[in-house]
CSV table of N, CA and C in Angstrom, one decimal:
chain,number,residue,atom,x,y,z
A,298,MET,N,-6.6,-50.0,9.7
A,298,MET,CA,-5.3,-49.4,9.4
A,298,MET,C,-5.3,-48.5,8.2
A,299,ARG,N,-6.1,-48.9,7.2
A,299,ARG,CA,-6.1,-48.1,6.0
A,299,ARG,C,-6.8,-46.7,6.3
A,300,ILE,N,-7.8,-46.7,7.1
A,300,ILE,CA,-8.6,-45.5,7.4
A,300,ILE,C,-7.6,-44.5,8.2
A,301,ARG,N,-6.8,-45.1,9.1
A,301,ARG,CA,-5.9,-44.3,9.9
A,301,ARG,C,-4.9,-43.6,9.1
A,302,THR,N,-4.4,-44.3,8.1
A,302,THR,CA,-3.4,-43.7,7.1
A,302,THR,C,-4.0,-42.6,6.3
A,303,LEU,N,-5.3,-42.8,5.9
A,303,LEU,CA,-6.0,-41.7,5.2
A,303,LEU,C,-6.2,-40.5,6.1
A,304,GLU,N,-6.6,-40.7,7.4
A,304,GLU,CA,-6.8,-39.6,8.3
A,304,GLU,C,-5.5,-38.9,8.5
A,305,ILE,N,-4.4,-39.5,8.7
A,305,ILE,CA,-3.1,-38.9,8.9
A,305,ILE,C,-2.7,-38.1,7.6
A,306,GLY,N,-3.0,-38.6,6.4
A,306,GLY,CA,-2.7,-37.9,5.2
A,306,GLY,C,-3.5,-36.6,5.0
A,307,VAL,N,-4.8,-36.7,5.4
A,307,VAL,CA,-5.6,-35.5,5.3
A,307,VAL,C,-5.2,-34.5,6.4
A,308,GLY,N,-4.8,-34.9,7.5
A,308,GLY,CA,-4.3,-34.0,8.6
A,308,GLY,C,-3.0,-33.3,8.1
A,309,LEU,N,-2.1,-34.0,7.5
A,309,LEU,CA,-0.9,-33.4,7.0
A,309,LEU,C,-1.2,-32.4,5.9
A,310,PHE,N,-2.1,-32.8,5.0
A,310,PHE,CA,-2.5,-31.9,3.9
A,310,PHE,C,-3.1,-30.6,4.5
A,311,LEU,N,-4.0,-30.7,5.5
A,311,LEU,CA,-4.6,-29.5,6.1
A,311,LEU,C,-3.5,-28.6,6.8
A,312,LEU,N,-2.6,-29.3,7.5
A,312,LEU,CA,-1.5,-28.6,8.2
A,312,LEU,C,-0.6,-27.8,7.1
A,313,ALA,N,-0.3,-28.4,6.0
A,313,ALA,CA,0.4,-27.7,5.0
A,313,ALA,C,-0.4,-26.5,4.4
A,314,GLY,N,-1.7,-26.7,4.3
A,314,GLY,CA,-2.5,-25.6,3.8
A,314,GLY,C,-2.6,-24.4,4.8
A,315,VAL,N,-2.6,-24.7,6.1
A,315,VAL,CA,-2.6,-23.6,7.1
A,315,VAL,C,-1.3,-22.9,7.1
A,316,LEU,N,-0.2,-23.7,7.0
A,316,LEU,CA,1.1,-23.1,7.0
A,316,LEU,C,1.3,-22.2,5.7
A,317,ALA,N,0.8,-22.6,4.6
A,317,ALA,CA,0.8,-21.8,3.4
A,317,ALA,C,0.1,-20.5,3.5
A,318,LEU,N,-1.1,-20.6,4.1
A,318,LEU,CA,-1.9,-19.3,4.4
A,318,LEU,C,-1.2,-18.4,5.4
A,319,LEU,N,-0.6,-19.0,6.4
A,319,LEU,CA,0.2,-18.1,7.3
A,319,LEU,C,1.4,-17.4,6.6
A,320,LEU,N,2.1,-18.2,5.8
A,320,LEU,CA,3.2,-17.6,5.1
A,320,LEU,C,2.7,-16.5,4.1
A,321,LEU,N,1.6,-16.7,3.4
A,321,LEU,CA,1.0,-15.7,2.5
A,321,LEU,C,0.6,-14.5,3.3
A,322,ALA,N,0.0,-14.6,4.5
A,322,ALA,CA,-0.4,-13.5,5.3
A,322,ALA,C,0.8,-12.7,5.7
A,323,LEU,N,1.9,-13.3,6.1
A,323,LEU,CA,3.1,-12.6,6.5
A,323,LEU,C,3.7,-11.8,5.3
A,324,ARG,N,3.7,-12.4,4.1
A,324,ARG,CA,4.2,-11.7,2.9
A,324,ARG,C,3.4,-10.5,2.6
A,325,VAL,N,2.0,-10.6,2.6
A,325,VAL,CA,1.1,-9.6,2.2
A,325,VAL,C,1.2,-8.4,3.3
A,326,SER,N,1.4,-8.7,4.5
A,326,SER,CA,1.4,-7.7,5.6
A,326,SER,C,2.7,-7.0,5.6
A,327,GLY,N,3.8,-7.5,5.0
A,327,GLY,CA,5.1,-6.8,5.0
A,327,GLY,C,5.9,-7.4,6.1
A,328,LEU,N,5.4,-8.2,7.0
A,328,LEU,CA,6.2,-8.8,8.1
A,328,LEU,C,7.0,-9.9,7.4
A,329,THR,N,8.2,-10.2,8.0
A,329,THR,CA,9.0,-11.3,7.4
A,329,THR,C,9.5,-12.1,8.6
A,330,VAL,N,9.8,-13.3,8.3
A,330,VAL,CA,10.4,-14.2,9.3
A,330,VAL,C,11.9,-14.4,8.9
A,331,ASP,N,12.4,-13.7,7.9
A,331,ASP,CA,13.8,-13.8,7.5
A,331,ASP,C,14.6,-13.0,8.5
A,332,ALA,N,15.9,-13.4,8.6
A,332,ALA,CA,16.8,-12.6,9.4
A,332,ALA,C,17.0,-11.2,8.7
A,333,SER,N,17.1,-10.2,9.5
A,333,SER,CA,17.2,-8.8,9.0
A,333,SER,C,18.4,-8.7,8.1
A,334,LYS,N,18.2,-8.0,7.0
A,334,LYS,CA,19.3,-7.7,6.0
A,334,LYS,C,20.1,-6.5,6.5
A,335,ASP,N,21.3,-6.4,6.0
A,335,ASP,CA,22.2,-5.2,6.3
A,335,ASP,C,21.6,-4.0,5.6
A,336,THR,N,21.2,-3.0,6.4
A,336,THR,CA,20.6,-1.8,5.8
A,336,THR,C,21.3,-0.5,6.3
A,337,TYR,N,20.9,0.6,5.7
A,337,TYR,CA,21.3,1.9,6.2
A,337,TYR,C,20.1,2.8,6.2
A,338,LYS,N,20.1,3.9,7.0
A,338,LYS,CA,18.9,4.8,7.2
A,338,LYS,C,19.0,6.0,6.3
A,339,LEU,N,17.9,6.4,5.7
A,339,LEU,CA,17.8,7.7,5.0
A,339,LEU,C,16.6,8.4,5.5
A,340,TYR,N,16.5,9.7,5.4
A,340,TYR,CA,15.4,10.5,5.9
A,340,TYR,C,14.9,11.3,4.8
A,341,ALA,N,13.6,11.7,4.8
A,341,ALA,CA,13.0,12.6,3.8
A,341,ALA,C,11.9,13.3,4.5
A,342,ASN,N,11.8,14.6,4.2
A,342,ASN,CA,10.7,15.4,4.7
A,342,ASN,C,9.7,15.7,3.6
A,343,PHE,N,8.4,15.5,3.9
A,343,PHE,CA,7.3,15.7,2.9
A,343,PHE,C,6.3,16.7,3.5
A,344,ASP,N,5.7,17.5,2.7
A,344,ASP,CA,4.6,18.4,3.1
A,344,ASP,C,3.4,17.7,3.5
A,345,ASN,N,3.1,16.6,2.8
A,345,ASN,CA,1.9,15.8,3.0
A,345,ASN,C,2.2,14.4,2.8
A,346,ILE,N,2.0,13.6,3.8
A,346,ILE,CA,2.3,12.1,3.8
A,346,ILE,C,1.1,11.3,3.4
A,347,ALA,N,-0.1,11.8,3.7
A,347,ALA,CA,-1.4,11.3,3.3
A,347,ALA,C,-1.5,9.8,2.9
A,348,GLY,N,-1.6,8.9,3.9
A,348,GLY,CA,-1.8,7.5,3.6
A,348,GLY,C,-0.6,6.6,3.6
A,349,LEU,N,0.6,7.2,3.7
A,349,LEU,CA,1.8,6.4,3.7
A,349,LEU,C,1.9,5.8,5.1
A,350,THR,N,2.3,4.5,5.2
A,350,THR,CA,2.3,3.8,6.5
A,350,THR,C,3.7,3.2,6.7
A,351,VAL,N,3.9,2.9,8.0
A,351,VAL,CA,5.1,2.2,8.3
A,351,VAL,C,5.1,0.8,7.6
A,352,ARG,N,6.2,0.4,7.2
A,352,ARG,CA,6.4,-0.9,6.4
A,352,ARG,C,6.0,-0.8,5.0
A,353,ALA,N,5.8,0.5,4.5
A,353,ALA,CA,5.5,0.7,3.1
A,353,ALA,C,6.8,0.5,2.3
A,354,LYS,N,6.7,0.1,1.0
A,354,LYS,CA,7.9,-0.2,0.2
A,354,LYS,C,8.6,1.1,-0.2
A,355,VAL,N,9.9,1.0,-0.4
A,355,VAL,CA,10.7,2.0,-1.0
A,355,VAL,C,11.2,1.4,-2.3
A,356,THR,N,10.9,2.0,-3.4
A,356,THR,CA,11.3,1.4,-4.7
A,356,THR,C,12.1,2.3,-5.5
A,357,MET,N,12.9,1.7,-6.4
A,357,MET,CA,13.6,2.5,-7.4
A,357,MET,C,13.5,1.7,-8.7
A,358,ALA,N,13.0,2.3,-9.8
A,358,ALA,CA,12.8,1.7,-11.1
A,358,ALA,C,11.9,0.4,-10.9
A,359,GLY,N,10.9,0.5,-10.0
A,359,GLY,CA,10.0,-0.6,-9.8
A,359,GLY,C,10.5,-1.8,-9.0
A,360,VAL,N,11.8,-1.7,-8.5
A,360,VAL,CA,12.4,-2.7,-7.7
A,360,VAL,C,12.4,-2.3,-6.2
A,361,THR,N,11.9,-3.1,-5.3
A,361,THR,CA,11.9,-2.8,-3.9
A,361,THR,C,13.3,-2.8,-3.4
A,362,ILE,N,13.7,-1.6,-2.8
A,362,ILE,CA,15.1,-1.5,-2.3
A,362,ILE,C,15.1,-1.3,-0.8
A,363,GLY,N,13.9,-1.1,-0.2
A,363,GLY,CA,13.9,-0.9,1.3
A,363,GLY,C,12.4,-0.7,1.8
A,364,LYS,N,12.3,-0.2,3.0
A,364,LYS,CA,11.0,0.0,3.6
A,364,LYS,C,11.0,1.2,4.5
A,365,VAL,N,9.8,1.7,4.7
A,365,VAL,CA,9.6,2.8,5.7
A,365,VAL,C,9.6,2.3,7.1
A,366,THR,N,10.4,2.8,8.0
A,366,THR,CA,10.4,2.3,9.3
A,366,THR,C,9.8,3.2,10.4
A,367,ALA,N,9.7,4.5,10.0
A,367,ALA,CA,9.1,5.4,11.0
A,367,ALA,C,8.5,6.6,10.3
A,368,ILE,N,7.4,7.2,10.8
A,368,ILE,CA,6.9,8.5,10.3
A,368,ILE,C,6.6,9.4,11.5
A,369,ASP,N,7.2,10.5,11.5
A,369,ASP,CA,7.1,11.5,12.6
A,369,ASP,C,6.9,12.9,12.0
A,370,LEU,N,6.5,13.8,12.9
A,370,LEU,CA,6.4,15.2,12.6
A,370,LEU,C,7.6,15.9,13.0
A,371,ASP,N,8.2,16.6,12.0
A,371,ASP,CA,9.4,17.4,12.2
A,371,ASP,C,8.9,18.7,12.9
A,372,ARG,N,9.3,18.9,14.1
A,372,ARG,CA,8.7,20.1,14.9
A,372,ARG,C,9.3,21.4,14.4
A,373,ASP,N,10.5,21.4,13.8
A,373,ASP,CA,11.1,22.6,13.3
A,373,ASP,C,10.5,23.1,12.0
A,374,SER,N,10.2,22.2,11.1
A,374,SER,CA,9.7,22.6,9.8
A,374,SER,C,8.2,22.3,9.6
A,375,TYR,N,7.6,21.6,10.6
A,375,TYR,CA,6.2,21.2,10.5
A,375,TYR,C,5.9,20.4,9.3
A,376,THR,N,6.8,19.5,8.9
A,376,THR,CA,6.6,18.6,7.8
A,376,THR,C,6.6,17.2,8.4
A,377,GLY,N,6.2,16.2,7.6
A,377,GLY,CA,6.3,14.8,7.9
A,377,GLY,C,7.7,14.3,7.6
A,378,ARG,N,8.3,13.7,8.6
A,378,ARG,CA,9.6,13.1,8.4
A,378,ARG,C,9.5,11.6,8.3
A,379,VAL,N,10.0,11.1,7.2
A,379,VAL,CA,10.0,9.7,7.0
A,379,VAL,C,11.4,9.1,7.1
A,380,THR,N,11.4,8.0,7.9
A,380,THR,CA,12.7,7.2,8.1
A,380,THR,C,12.6,6.0,7.2
A,381,MET,N,13.6,5.8,6.4
A,381,MET,CA,13.6,4.6,5.5
A,381,MET,C,14.8,3.8,5.7
A,382,GLU,N,14.7,2.5,5.7
A,382,GLU,CA,15.8,1.5,5.7
A,382,GLU,C,16.0,1.0,4.3
A,383,ILE,N,17.2,1.3,3.8
A,383,ILE,CA,17.6,0.9,2.4
A,383,ILE,C,18.6,-0.2,2.4
A,384,ASP,N,18.4,-1.2,1.6
A,384,ASP,CA,19.4,-2.3,1.5
A,384,ASP,C,20.8,-1.8,1.2
A,385,SER,N,21.7,-2.4,1.9
A,385,SER,CA,23.1,-1.9,1.8
A,385,SER,C,23.7,-2.2,0.4
A,386,SER,N,23.0,-3.1,-0.4
A,386,SER,CA,23.5,-3.4,-1.7
A,386,SER,C,23.3,-2.2,-2.6
A,387,VAL,N,22.4,-1.3,-2.2
A,387,VAL,CA,22.1,0.0,-3.0
A,387,VAL,C,22.8,1.1,-2.3
A,388,ASN,N,24.1,1.1,-2.3
A,388,ASN,CA,24.9,2.1,-1.6
A,388,ASN,C,25.4,3.2,-2.4
A,389,ASN,N,24.9,3.4,-3.6
A,389,ASN,CA,25.4,4.4,-4.6
A,389,ASN,C,24.4,5.4,-5.0
A,390,LEU,N,23.4,5.7,-4.2
A,390,LEU,CA,22.3,6.7,-4.5
A,390,LEU,C,23.0,8.1,-4.5
A,391,PRO,N,22.9,8.8,-5.6
A,391,PRO,CA,23.4,10.2,-5.6
A,391,PRO,C,22.7,11.1,-4.6
A,392,SER,N,23.4,12.1,-4.1
A,392,SER,CA,22.8,13.0,-3.1
A,392,SER,C,21.7,13.9,-3.6
A,393,ASP,N,21.5,14.0,-4.9
A,393,ASP,CA,20.4,14.8,-5.5
A,393,ASP,C,19.3,14.0,-5.9
A,394,SER,N,19.2,12.8,-5.4
A,394,SER,CA,18.0,11.9,-5.8
A,394,SER,C,16.7,12.5,-5.2
A,395,THR,N,15.6,12.1,-5.9
A,395,THR,CA,14.3,12.6,-5.5
A,395,THR,C,13.5,11.5,-4.9
A,396,ALA,N,12.7,11.8,-3.8
A,396,ALA,CA,11.8,10.8,-3.2
A,396,ALA,C,10.4,11.3,-3.4
A,397,SER,N,9.5,10.5,-3.9
A,397,SER,CA,8.1,10.8,-4.2
A,397,SER,C,7.2,9.8,-3.5
A,398,ILE,N,6.1,10.3,-3.0
A,398,ILE,CA,5.1,9.3,-2.5
A,398,ILE,C,4.1,9.0,-3.7
A,399,LEU,N,4.1,7.7,-4.0
A,399,LEU,CA,3.3,7.3,-5.1
A,399,LEU,C,2.2,6.3,-4.7
A,400,THR,N,1.3,6.1,-5.6
A,400,THR,CA,0.1,5.2,-5.3
A,400,THR,C,0.2,4.0,-6.3
A,401,ALA,N,0.1,2.8,-5.8
A,401,ALA,CA,0.0,1.6,-6.6
A,401,ALA,C,-1.4,1.6,-7.2
A,402,GLY,N,-1.6,1.8,-8.5
A,402,GLY,CA,-2.9,1.8,-9.1
A,402,GLY,C,-3.6,3.2,-8.7
A,403,LEU,N,-4.9,3.2,-9.0
A,403,LEU,CA,-5.7,4.4,-8.8
A,403,LEU,C,-5.9,4.7,-7.3
A,404,LEU,N,-6.3,3.7,-6.5
A,404,LEU,CA,-6.6,3.9,-5.1
A,404,LEU,C,-5.8,2.9,-4.3
A,405,GLY,N,-4.7,2.4,-4.7
A,405,GLY,CA,-3.9,1.4,-4.0
A,405,GLY,C,-3.1,1.9,-2.9
A,406,GLU,N,-2.2,1.1,-2.4
A,406,GLU,CA,-1.3,1.4,-1.3
A,406,GLU,C,-0.3,2.5,-1.7
A,407,LYS,N,0.1,3.3,-0.7
A,407,LYS,CA,1.1,4.3,-0.9
A,407,LYS,C,2.5,3.7,-0.7
A,408,TYR,N,3.5,4.2,-1.5
A,408,TYR,CA,4.8,3.7,-1.3
A,408,TYR,C,5.7,4.9,-1.7
A,409,ILE,N,7.0,4.8,-1.5
A,409,ILE,CA,8.0,5.8,-1.8
A,409,ILE,C,8.8,5.3,-3.0
A,410,GLY,N,8.8,6.2,-4.1
A,410,GLY,CA,9.6,5.9,-5.2
A,410,GLY,C,10.8,6.9,-5.3
A,411,ILE,N,12.0,6.3,-5.5
A,411,ILE,CA,13.2,7.2,-5.5
A,411,ILE,C,13.7,7.2,-7.0
A,412,SER,N,13.9,8.5,-7.4
A,412,SER,CA,14.4,8.8,-8.8
A,412,SER,C,15.8,9.2,-8.6
A,413,VAL,N,16.7,8.6,-9.4
A,413,VAL,CA,18.1,8.8,-9.2
A,413,VAL,C,18.5,10.2,-9.8
A,414,GLY,N,19.4,10.9,-9.1
A,414,GLY,CA,20.0,12.1,-9.6
A,414,GLY,C,21.3,11.9,-10.4
A,415,GLY,N,22.1,13.0,-10.5
A,415,GLY,CA,23.3,12.9,-11.3
A,415,GLY,C,24.5,13.3,-10.6
A,416,GLU,N,24.5,13.6,-9.3
A,416,GLU,CA,25.7,14.0,-8.5
A,416,GLU,C,26.6,12.9,-8.3
A,417,ASP,N,27.9,13.2,-8.1
A,417,ASP,CA,28.9,12.2,-7.8
A,417,ASP,C,28.9,11.8,-6.4
A,418,GLU,N,28.5,12.7,-5.5
A,418,GLU,CA,28.4,12.5,-4.1
A,418,GLU,C,27.2,11.6,-3.8
A,419,VAL,N,27.4,10.6,-2.9
A,419,VAL,CA,26.3,9.6,-2.7
A,419,VAL,C,25.7,9.8,-1.2
A,420,LEU,N,24.5,9.3,-1.1
A,420,LEU,CA,23.9,9.4,0.2
A,420,LEU,C,24.5,8.3,1.2
A,421,LYS,N,24.7,8.7,2.4
A,421,LYS,CA,25.3,7.8,3.4
A,421,LYS,C,24.3,7.5,4.5
A,422,ASP,N,24.6,6.7,5.4
A,422,ASP,CA,23.7,6.4,6.5
A,422,ASP,C,23.4,7.6,7.3
A,423,GLY,N,22.2,7.9,7.5
A,423,GLY,CA,21.8,9.2,8.2
A,423,GLY,C,21.6,10.4,7.3
A,424,SER,N,21.8,10.2,6.0
A,424,SER,CA,21.6,11.4,5.1
A,424,SER,C,20.1,11.7,4.9
A,425,THR,N,19.8,12.9,4.4
A,425,THR,CA,18.4,13.3,4.2
A,425,THR,C,18.3,13.6,2.7
A,426,ILE,N,17.2,13.1,2.1
A,426,ILE,CA,16.8,13.4,0.7
A,426,ILE,C,16.0,14.7,0.8
A,427,HIS,N,16.6,15.8,0.2
A,427,HIS,CA,16.0,17.1,0.3
A,427,HIS,C,14.9,17.4,-0.8
A,428,ASP,N,15.1,16.7,-2.0
A,428,ASP,CA,14.1,17.0,-3.1
A,428,ASP,C,13.0,15.9,-3.0
A,429,THR,N,11.8,16.3,-2.5
A,429,THR,CA,10.7,15.4,-2.3
A,429,THR,C,9.5,15.9,-3.0
A,430,GLN,N,8.6,15.0,-3.3
A,430,GLN,CA,7.3,15.3,-3.8
A,430,GLN,C,6.2,14.6,-3.0
A,431,SER,N,5.3,15.4,-2.4
A,431,SER,CA,4.3,14.8,-1.5
A,431,SER,C,3.3,14.0,-2.2
A,432,ALA,N,2.4,13.4,-1.4
A,432,ALA,CA,1.4,12.5,-1.9
A,432,ALA,C,0.3,13.3,-2.6
A,433,LEU,N,-0.3,12.8,-3.6
A,433,LEU,CA,-1.4,13.4,-4.3
A,433,LEU,C,-2.7,12.9,-3.6
A,434,VAL,N,-3.4,13.9,-3.1
A,434,VAL,CA,-4.6,13.5,-2.3
A,434,VAL,C,-5.8,13.7,-3.3
A,435,LEU,N,-6.5,12.6,-3.5
A,435,LEU,CA,-7.6,12.7,-4.5
A,435,LEU,C,-8.7,13.7,-4.1
A,436,GLU,N,-9.0,13.7,-2.8
A,436,GLU,CA,-10.0,14.7,-2.3
A,436,GLU,C,-9.7,16.1,-2.6
A,437,ASP,N,-8.4,16.5,-2.4
A,437,ASP,CA,-7.9,17.8,-2.7
A,437,ASP,C,-8.1,18.2,-4.1
A,438,LEU,N,-7.7,17.2,-5.0
A,438,LEU,CA,-7.8,17.4,-6.4
A,438,LEU,C,-9.2,17.6,-6.9
A,439,ILE,N,-10.2,16.8,-6.3
A,439,ILE,CA,-11.6,17.0,-6.6
A,439,ILE,C,-12.1,18.3,-6.1
A,440,GLY,N,-11.7,18.7,-4.9
A,440,GLY,CA,-12.1,20.0,-4.4
A,440,GLY,C,-11.6,21.2,-5.2
A,441,LYS,N,-10.4,21.1,-5.7
A,441,LYS,CA,-9.9,22.2,-6.6
A,441,LYS,C,-10.6,22.3,-7.9
A,442,PHE,N,-10.9,21.1,-8.4
A,442,PHE,CA,-11.7,21.0,-9.7
A,442,PHE,C,-13.1,21.7,-9.5
A,443,LEU,N,-13.8,21.3,-8.4
A,443,LEU,CA,-15.1,21.8,-8.2
A,443,LEU,C,-15.1,23.3,-7.9
A,444,MET,N,-14.1,23.8,-7.1
A,444,MET,CA,-14.0,25.2,-6.9
A,444,MET,C,-13.7,26.0,-8.2
A,445,ASN,N,-12.9,25.4,-9.0
A,445,ASN,CA,-12.5,26.1,-10.3
A,445,ASN,C,-13.7,26.2,-11.2
A,446,SER,N,-14.6,25.1,-11.2
A,446,SER,CA,-15.7,25.1,-12.1
A,446,SER,C,-16.8,26.1,-11.5
A,447,VAL,N,-16.9,26.2,-10.2
A,447,VAL,CA,-17.8,27.2,-9.6
A,447,VAL,C,-17.4,28.6,-9.9
A,448,ASN,N,-16.1,28.9,-9.8
A,448,ASN,CA,-15.5,30.2,-10.1
A,448,ASN,C,-15.7,30.6,-11.6
A,449,ASN,N,-15.6,29.6,-12.5
A,449,ASN,CA,-15.8,29.9,-13.9
A,449,ASN,C,-17.3,30.2,-14.2
A,450,LYS,N,-18.2,29.6,-13.5
A,450,LYS,CA,-19.6,29.9,-13.7
A,450,LYS,C,-20.0,31.3,-13.2
A,451,GLU,N,-19.4,31.7,-12.1
A,451,GLU,CA,-19.6,33.0,-11.5
A,451,GLU,C,-19.1,34.1,-12.4
A,452,SER,N,-18.0,33.8,-13.1
A,452,SER,CA,-17.4,34.8,-14.0
A,452,SER,C,-18.2,35.1,-15.2
A,453,ASN,N,-19.0,34.1,-15.7
A,453,ASN,CA,-19.7,34.3,-16.9
A,453,ASN,C,-21.0,35.0,-16.7
């Protein structure tokens, strides 16, 4: 009887460990098992999206206020169109706010950071953020540096 109790205890402990790992995997991947919050949609067009993915965070002052739900090509302007779902508790974003694609750390994940503007008019469901800053692509930056150094050597 004592061995059976020990086996049941070990089994419950392993089950709790597996459930904890499953919950951790859901949190890290951006998937949630929570009921969906009340949100509204905002759009932004970027010249270069470079590494931004669906379910990426949307932050303001370091606080997550939403997520990216879709990334498409705008056929009229040939730019990347990002659809974001913003928590309805953040319903006072000025219409001249800026959206930037940022990187967590040096080579970390991409996310959208929103900087608040100063207008009295606020963004509503379906509004577009017009002032955007595209992603910084490390390869482009290195290429420009190398080309600049080659051009400087040819000039001398």
